[in-house]
Structure formats: C-alpha cells, structure tokens
C-alpha cells in the first residue's frame, strides 16, 4: 500500500531554514504530484505548493514565493520541502500528500506530519 | 476569489443527519474534496469529485455541489465522526496553479 513517511520534528531559530523530507513507497512516484500543506497550532490547513516529480514542475502559493523550495529525487522517491527565513508564524505541522493529477483534484495519501517549531 | 468559507462549528445529535458546507467562487469550476481530521492525526480523504468515496469510507458520507457551494453530508452521524472537516479545491485563476483550503468545520456529535 502507498505510504508517505516524513522526517522527524525540527526546532529552528528565526531567520534559519528547515528542510523536511517525504519518502513515498508502494506506488508509482512519478505518476502523481506531491503537495505540501501546513497547519499552525489550532488553525486550519494551508496549501503551500506542489511538485510533479516526473516533470520537475513546481507551483507555489503566492505567500511563500521566494521563501519556499520543493524538490523531488525520483531515484529515492523522496520529495523535499525547504522553507527559508523562518519566523515564529511558521511554527506548524507540515504534511506532504499525494495528489491525483487532473480533475477531480484530491489528496489521497498523507504523511504523518512533521512538527516544526521556530523559536529563539 | 481564492477563498473557501466554512462554518467554524456544527453539531448533530447521534444518528441524525448533518450537512457541512463550503462556499467559494472556485467551486463553480472545480469540485471540492473533503478531509476528516481527528486530533493529533493527519487529514483523511472522505469525499472527492462529484460524489466519490475512497475505499474504506462509510457510505453515510456523501458529497454534493450547487453553484458556489459544496456540501458534505453525514447521514446517521456516529460518535466516531466527531472531527474537523476541511474542504479543498483548486483555485479559480488559471495561472498560476494553486489550491486552497477552507478554514475547517469542527463537528460535534451530541
């Protein structure tokens, strides 16, 4: 079965960067997109961006443009989300999810989440 | 508009029917998908497309859409359905591509 396994919790200083990994297994990595979503404490879900691994094409939410980089390594079926210039408001749980490309759009498998705490 | 609007909280008596709604301009063009999230857990896809349920999702969950509003209906709510429910759709602008979530609805089963 499809599994997305994310890297462990991170604690970062303001102004630094964090890189979270998402290893996919049990499916055809290149046939889907990988999306990144975050959830601040007590808040809703926020779409950050996505990558189509087979093409290397990325799309980012406007608020993260210039600060967010999503990459993928087809050889290890792993996607990465790197967020730079961290501030306290970036404290959240970060999720990766598999996206079925083409309408209808949906995210059918999710990673377990990676807590990121930004604190001085 | 790039926003999806949900009621923050809804309650339902055990065994009764509840409808959770999601409003936004993008829903005139794209179907919503719905996610159930329990405390400390990752979201779980419950409805996608016109009215599709992934394997393992009970048939008491159904979806519908009209105009700029998508709805998730739970017919005969169970105690285990108490959770946050999030809607999502592709954004209404063609380029750049983006997706958007609603603010989430906390469902309480009484």
Short mmCIF file of N, CA and C in Angstrom, two decimals, chain A:
data_model
loop_
_atom_site.label_atom_id
_atom_site.label_comp_id
_atom_site.label_asym_id
_atom_site.label_seq_id
_atom_site.Cartn_x
_atom_site.Cartn_y
_atom_site.Cartn_z
N UNK A 1 0.84 -1.19 0.00
CA UNK A 1 0.00 0.00 0.00
C UNK A 1 0.87 1.24 0.00
N UNK A 2 0.29 2.34 -0.43
CA UNK A 2 1.01 3.59 -0.52
C UNK A 2 1.30 4.13 0.88
N UNK A 3 2.53 4.55 1.07
CA UNK A 3 2.91 5.19 2.34
C UNK A 3 3.77 6.40 2.04
N UNK A 4 3.55 7.46 2.80
CA UNK A 4 4.40 8.63 2.77
C UNK A 4 4.96 8.80 4.18
N UNK A 5 6.28 8.71 4.29
CA UNK A 5 6.93 8.79 5.60
C UNK A 5 7.80 10.04 5.64
N UNK A 6 7.51 10.89 6.60
CA UNK A 6 8.20 12.17 6.70
C UNK A 6 9.32 12.13 7.73
N UNK A 7 10.23 13.08 7.60
CA UNK A 7 11.33 13.19 8.55
C UNK A 7 10.80 13.73 9.89
N UNK A 8 11.67 13.71 10.90
CA UNK A 8 11.26 14.00 12.26
C UNK A 8 11.14 15.47 12.60
N UNK A 9 10.67 15.71 13.82
CA UNK A 9 10.43 17.06 14.31
C UNK A 9 11.69 17.92 14.26
N UNK A 10 11.48 19.22 14.05
CA UNK A 10 12.59 20.16 13.95
C UNK A 10 12.32 21.36 14.88
N UNK A 11 13.41 21.89 15.43
CA UNK A 11 13.36 23.14 16.18
C UNK A 11 14.38 24.07 15.53
N UNK A 12 13.91 25.24 15.11
CA UNK A 12 14.77 26.15 14.36
C UNK A 12 14.75 27.55 14.96
N UNK A 13 15.82 28.28 14.70
CA UNK A 13 15.92 29.68 15.12
C UNK A 13 15.29 30.57 14.05
N UNK A 14 14.74 31.70 14.45
CA UNK A 14 14.23 32.66 13.45
C UNK A 14 15.33 33.06 12.48
N UNK A 15 14.96 33.14 11.20
CA UNK A 15 15.92 33.51 10.17
C UNK A 15 16.61 32.33 9.52
N UNK A 16 16.50 31.16 10.11
CA UNK A 16 17.15 29.98 9.54
C UNK A 16 16.20 29.28 8.55
N UNK A 17 16.63 28.12 8.07
CA UNK A 17 15.84 27.35 7.12
C UNK A 17 15.57 25.96 7.68
N UNK A 18 14.52 25.34 7.15
CA UNK A 18 14.20 23.96 7.52
C UNK A 18 13.94 23.18 6.24
N UNK A 19 14.38 21.93 6.23
CA UNK A 19 14.13 21.06 5.07
C UNK A 19 13.50 19.77 5.57
N UNK A 20 12.31 19.49 5.10
CA UNK A 20 11.55 18.32 5.51
C UNK A 20 11.47 17.35 4.33
N UNK A 21 11.67 16.07 4.62
CA UNK A 21 11.61 15.07 3.56
C UNK A 21 10.33 14.24 3.65
N UNK A 22 9.97 13.63 2.53
CA UNK A 22 8.75 12.84 2.42
C UNK A 22 9.06 11.68 1.48
N UNK A 23 9.25 10.49 2.05
CA UNK A 23 9.60 9.33 1.23
C UNK A 23 8.35 8.53 0.89
N UNK A 24 8.15 8.32 -0.40
CA UNK A 24 6.98 7.59 -0.87
C UNK A 24 7.34 6.14 -1.19
N UNK A 25 6.42 5.26 -0.85
CA UNK A 25 6.60 3.84 -1.19
C UNK A 25 5.25 3.24 -1.53
N UNK A 26 5.27 2.15 -2.27
CA UNK A 26 4.05 1.42 -2.57
C UNK A 26 3.27 1.94 -3.76
N UNK A 27 3.74 2.96 -4.42
CA UNK A 27 3.03 3.49 -5.58
C UNK A 27 4.00 3.90 -6.66
N UNK A 28 3.51 4.46 -7.73
CA UNK A 28 4.38 4.93 -8.80
C UNK A 28 4.64 6.41 -8.58
N UNK A 29 5.81 6.69 -8.03
CA UNK A 29 6.15 8.05 -7.60
C UNK A 29 5.97 9.06 -8.71
N UNK A 30 6.34 8.70 -9.90
CA UNK A 30 6.35 9.66 -10.98
C UNK A 30 4.97 9.90 -11.60
N UNK A 31 3.98 9.15 -11.17
CA UNK A 31 2.66 9.29 -11.78
C UNK A 31 1.77 10.30 -11.05
N UNK A 32 2.28 10.86 -9.98
CA UNK A 32 1.48 11.76 -9.17
C UNK A 32 2.26 13.03 -8.86
N UNK A 33 1.55 13.98 -8.30
CA UNK A 33 2.20 15.16 -7.75
C UNK A 33 2.30 14.97 -6.24
N UNK A 34 3.24 15.65 -5.64
CA UNK A 34 3.35 15.70 -4.18
C UNK A 34 3.08 17.13 -3.74
N UNK A 35 2.15 17.26 -2.84
CA UNK A 35 1.73 18.56 -2.33
C UNK A 35 2.18 18.71 -0.89
N UNK A 36 2.47 19.95 -0.51
CA UNK A 36 2.83 20.25 0.88
C UNK A 36 1.77 21.17 1.49
N UNK A 37 1.34 20.80 2.68
CA UNK A 37 0.29 21.51 3.41
C UNK A 37 0.79 21.73 4.83
N UNK A 38 0.48 22.86 5.41
CA UNK A 38 0.87 23.05 6.81
C UNK A 38 -0.33 23.42 7.66
N UNK A 39 -0.18 23.23 8.96
CA UNK A 39 -1.25 23.52 9.92
C UNK A 39 -0.65 24.13 11.17
N UNK A 40 -0.86 25.42 11.35
CA UNK A 40 -0.40 26.09 12.56
C UNK A 40 -1.24 25.63 13.75
N UNK A 41 -0.73 25.76 14.96
CA UNK A 41 -1.46 25.28 16.15
C UNK A 41 -2.86 25.86 16.23
N UNK A 42 -3.87 24.99 16.32
CA UNK A 42 -5.25 25.41 16.45
C UNK A 42 -5.86 26.02 15.19
N UNK A 43 -5.16 25.93 14.08
CA UNK A 43 -5.63 26.55 12.84
C UNK A 43 -6.01 25.50 11.80
N UNK A 44 -6.48 25.99 10.65
CA UNK A 44 -6.85 25.10 9.56
C UNK A 44 -5.66 24.71 8.71
N UNK A 45 -5.97 24.01 7.63
CA UNK A 45 -4.92 23.56 6.71
C UNK A 45 -4.60 24.67 5.72
N UNK A 46 -3.34 24.74 5.33
CA UNK A 46 -2.89 25.77 4.38
C UNK A 46 -2.07 25.12 3.28
N UNK A 47 -2.51 25.25 2.05
CA UNK A 47 -1.77 24.71 0.91
C UNK A 47 -0.55 25.57 0.64
N UNK A 48 0.61 24.91 0.52
CA UNK A 48 1.86 25.63 0.32
C UNK A 48 2.36 25.55 -1.12
N UNK A 49 2.34 24.36 -1.69
CA UNK A 49 2.86 24.19 -3.03
C UNK A 49 2.92 22.72 -3.39
N UNK A 50 3.37 22.44 -4.62
CA UNK A 50 3.41 21.08 -5.08
C UNK A 50 4.48 20.90 -6.14
N UNK A 51 4.82 19.63 -6.37
CA UNK A 51 5.78 19.30 -7.42
C UNK A 51 5.27 18.08 -8.18
N UNK A 52 5.47 18.09 -9.48
CA UNK A 52 5.22 16.92 -10.30
C UNK A 52 6.59 16.29 -10.54
N UNK A 53 6.93 15.21 -9.83
CA UNK A 53 8.29 14.67 -9.88
C UNK A 53 8.76 14.31 -11.28
N UNK A 54 7.89 13.75 -12.10
CA UNK A 54 8.34 13.29 -13.41
C UNK A 54 8.75 14.45 -14.30
N UNK A 55 8.20 15.63 -14.05
CA UNK A 55 8.50 16.81 -14.85
C UNK A 55 9.40 17.80 -14.12
N UNK A 56 9.43 17.71 -12.80
CA UNK A 56 10.17 18.69 -12.01
C UNK A 56 9.47 20.03 -11.94
N UNK A 57 8.22 20.08 -12.36
CA UNK A 57 7.44 21.32 -12.35
C UNK A 57 6.91 21.59 -10.94
N UNK A 58 7.01 22.85 -10.52
CA UNK A 58 6.52 23.25 -9.20
C UNK A 58 5.51 24.38 -9.31
N UNK A 59 4.63 24.44 -8.33
CA UNK A 59 3.70 25.54 -8.16
C UNK A 59 3.71 25.92 -6.69
N UNK A 60 3.72 27.22 -6.40
CA UNK A 60 3.79 27.68 -5.03
C UNK A 60 2.64 28.65 -4.73
N UNK A 61 2.16 28.60 -3.50
CA UNK A 61 1.19 29.61 -3.07
C UNK A 61 1.90 30.96 -3.05
N UNK A 62 1.22 32.01 -3.49
CA UNK A 62 1.85 33.34 -3.58
C UNK A 62 2.54 33.79 -2.29
N UNK A 63 1.96 33.47 -1.13
CA UNK A 63 2.55 33.97 0.11
C UNK A 63 3.90 33.35 0.42
N UNK A 64 4.23 32.23 -0.24
CA UNK A 64 5.51 31.57 0.03
C UNK A 64 6.54 31.78 -1.08
N UNK A 65 6.14 32.48 -2.13
CA UNK A 65 7.05 32.71 -3.25
C UNK A 65 8.34 33.36 -2.76
N UNK A 66 9.46 32.78 -3.19
CA UNK A 66 10.75 33.31 -2.81
C UNK A 66 11.30 32.74 -1.52
N UNK A 67 10.46 32.06 -0.76
CA UNK A 67 10.89 31.51 0.53
C UNK A 67 10.78 30.00 0.57
N UNK A 68 10.06 29.45 -0.39
CA UNK A 68 9.76 28.03 -0.40
C UNK A 68 10.38 27.36 -1.62
N UNK A 69 10.96 26.19 -1.39
CA UNK A 69 11.52 25.40 -2.48
C UNK A 69 11.09 23.95 -2.29
N UNK A 70 10.44 23.40 -3.29
CA UNK A 70 10.02 22.00 -3.27
C UNK A 70 10.77 21.27 -4.36
N UNK A 71 11.41 20.18 -3.98
CA UNK A 71 12.18 19.39 -4.93
C UNK A 71 11.81 17.92 -4.78
N UNK A 72 12.27 17.11 -5.72
CA UNK A 72 11.99 15.68 -5.65
C UNK A 72 13.16 14.91 -6.26
N UNK A 73 13.45 13.78 -5.68
CA UNK A 73 14.51 12.88 -6.17
C UNK A 73 13.82 11.59 -6.61
N UNK A 74 13.70 11.41 -7.93
CA UNK A 74 12.99 10.24 -8.44
C UNK A 74 13.71 8.95 -8.06
N UNK A 75 15.03 9.00 -7.95
CA UNK A 75 15.79 7.77 -7.69
C UNK A 75 15.50 7.22 -6.30
N UNK A 76 15.17 8.09 -5.36
CA UNK A 76 14.87 7.64 -3.99
C UNK A 76 13.39 7.83 -3.65
N UNK A 77 12.60 8.24 -4.61
CA UNK A 77 11.15 8.51 -4.43
C UNK A 77 10.90 9.37 -3.20
N UNK A 78 11.68 10.42 -3.09
CA UNK A 78 11.58 11.32 -1.94
C UNK A 78 11.37 12.75 -2.41
N UNK A 79 10.43 13.42 -1.78
CA UNK A 79 10.19 14.83 -2.03
C UNK A 79 10.69 15.63 -0.84
N UNK A 80 11.06 16.88 -1.10
CA UNK A 80 11.60 17.74 -0.06
C UNK A 80 10.90 19.09 -0.09
N UNK A 81 10.71 19.66 1.09
CA UNK A 81 10.16 21.00 1.24
C UNK A 81 11.13 21.79 2.08
N UNK A 82 11.67 22.86 1.51
CA UNK A 82 12.59 23.72 2.25
C UNK A 82 11.99 25.11 2.35
N UNK A 83 11.86 25.59 3.58
CA UNK A 83 11.32 26.92 3.86
C UNK A 83 12.41 27.74 4.52
N UNK A 84 12.68 28.92 3.97
CA UNK A 84 13.77 29.74 4.49
C UNK A 84 13.23 30.98 5.22
N UNK A 85 14.15 31.73 5.78
CA UNK A 85 13.82 32.97 6.51
C UNK A 85 12.69 32.71 7.50
N UNK A 86 12.86 31.69 8.30
CA UNK A 86 11.79 31.27 9.22
C UNK A 86 11.48 32.34 10.25
N UNK A 87 10.20 32.44 10.58
CA UNK A 87 9.73 33.31 11.65
C UNK A 87 8.79 32.52 12.54
N UNK A 88 8.42 33.09 13.66
CA UNK A 88 7.62 32.36 14.63
C UNK A 88 6.29 31.88 14.03
N UNK A 89 5.76 32.65 13.09
CA UNK A 89 4.48 32.28 12.47
C UNK A 89 4.59 31.02 11.60
N UNK A 90 5.79 30.55 11.34
CA UNK A 90 5.98 29.33 10.57
C UNK A 90 5.92 28.09 11.45
N UNK A 91 5.77 28.27 12.75
CA UNK A 91 5.59 27.13 13.65
C UNK A 91 4.30 26.42 13.27
N UNK A 92 4.42 25.15 12.90
CA UNK A 92 3.28 24.40 12.38
C UNK A 92 3.66 22.94 12.21
N UNK A 93 2.65 22.14 11.93
CA UNK A 93 2.89 20.77 11.46
C UNK A 93 2.84 20.81 9.94
N UNK A 94 3.86 20.26 9.31
CA UNK A 94 3.96 20.25 7.86
C UNK A 94 3.67 18.84 7.35
N UNK A 95 2.75 18.76 6.39
CA UNK A 95 2.34 17.48 5.81
C UNK A 95 2.69 17.44 4.33
N UNK A 96 3.08 16.26 3.87
CA UNK A 96 3.10 16.01 2.44
C UNK A 96 1.90 15.12 2.11
N UNK A 97 1.44 15.22 0.89
CA UNK A 97 0.29 14.43 0.46
C UNK A 97 0.45 14.11 -1.02
N UNK A 98 -0.06 12.97 -1.40
CA UNK A 98 -0.04 12.59 -2.81
C UNK A 98 -1.26 13.17 -3.50
N UNK A 99 -1.03 13.79 -4.63
CA UNK A 99 -2.11 14.43 -5.37
C UNK A 99 -2.38 13.69 -6.66
N UNK A 100 -3.64 13.34 -6.83
CA UNK A 100 -4.07 12.74 -8.09
C UNK A 100 -4.15 13.88 -9.10
N UNK A 101 -3.34 13.82 -10.14
CA UNK A 101 -3.32 14.93 -11.10
C UNK A 101 -4.51 14.88 -12.05
N UNK A 102 -5.00 16.02 -12.42
CA UNK A 102 -6.14 16.09 -13.32
C UNK A 102 -7.44 16.07 -12.53
N UNK A 103 -8.45 16.70 -13.11
CA UNK A 103 -9.73 16.80 -12.41
C UNK A 103 -10.40 15.44 -12.29
N UNK A 104 -11.08 15.10 -11.20
CA UNK A 104 -11.14 15.92 -9.99
C UNK A 104 -9.83 15.85 -9.21
N UNK A 105 -9.52 16.94 -8.53
CA UNK A 105 -8.28 17.03 -7.79
C UNK A 105 -8.51 16.60 -6.35
N UNK A 106 -7.60 15.83 -5.82
CA UNK A 106 -7.70 15.44 -4.42
C UNK A 106 -6.37 14.89 -3.94
N UNK A 107 -6.25 14.82 -2.59
CA UNK A 107 -5.03 14.34 -1.95
C UNK A 107 -5.38 13.05 -1.22
N UNK A 108 -4.97 11.91 -1.77
CA UNK A 108 -5.48 10.66 -1.26
C UNK A 108 -4.62 9.98 -0.20
N UNK A 109 -3.34 10.26 -0.16
CA UNK A 109 -2.48 9.70 0.89
C UNK A 109 -1.67 10.83 1.50
N UNK A 110 -1.52 10.77 2.82
CA UNK A 110 -0.84 11.82 3.56
C UNK A 110 0.29 11.24 4.40
N UNK A 111 1.34 12.05 4.56
CA UNK A 111 2.37 11.69 5.51
C UNK A 111 1.88 11.90 6.92
N UNK A 112 2.69 11.49 7.89
CA UNK A 112 2.27 11.56 9.29
C UNK A 112 2.41 12.96 9.87
N UNK A 113 3.06 13.85 9.14
CA UNK A 113 3.25 15.22 9.62
C UNK A 113 4.59 15.40 10.30
N UNK A 114 5.18 16.56 10.12
CA UNK A 114 6.45 16.91 10.75
C UNK A 114 6.27 18.22 11.51
N UNK A 115 6.33 18.20 12.85
CA UNK A 115 6.23 19.45 13.62
C UNK A 115 7.50 20.28 13.46
N UNK A 116 7.32 21.53 13.14
CA UNK A 116 8.44 22.47 13.07
C UNK A 116 8.16 23.61 14.04
N UNK A 117 9.08 23.82 14.94
CA UNK A 117 8.96 24.91 15.93
C UNK A 117 10.03 25.93 15.64
N UNK A 118 9.61 27.18 15.50
CA UNK A 118 10.55 28.28 15.28
C UNK A 118 10.56 29.14 16.53
N UNK A 119 11.70 29.13 17.19
CA UNK A 119 11.80 29.85 18.47
C UNK A 119 13.23 30.25 18.73
N UNK A 120 13.39 31.43 19.32
CA UNK A 120 14.73 31.89 19.66
C UNK A 120 15.18 31.31 21.00
#
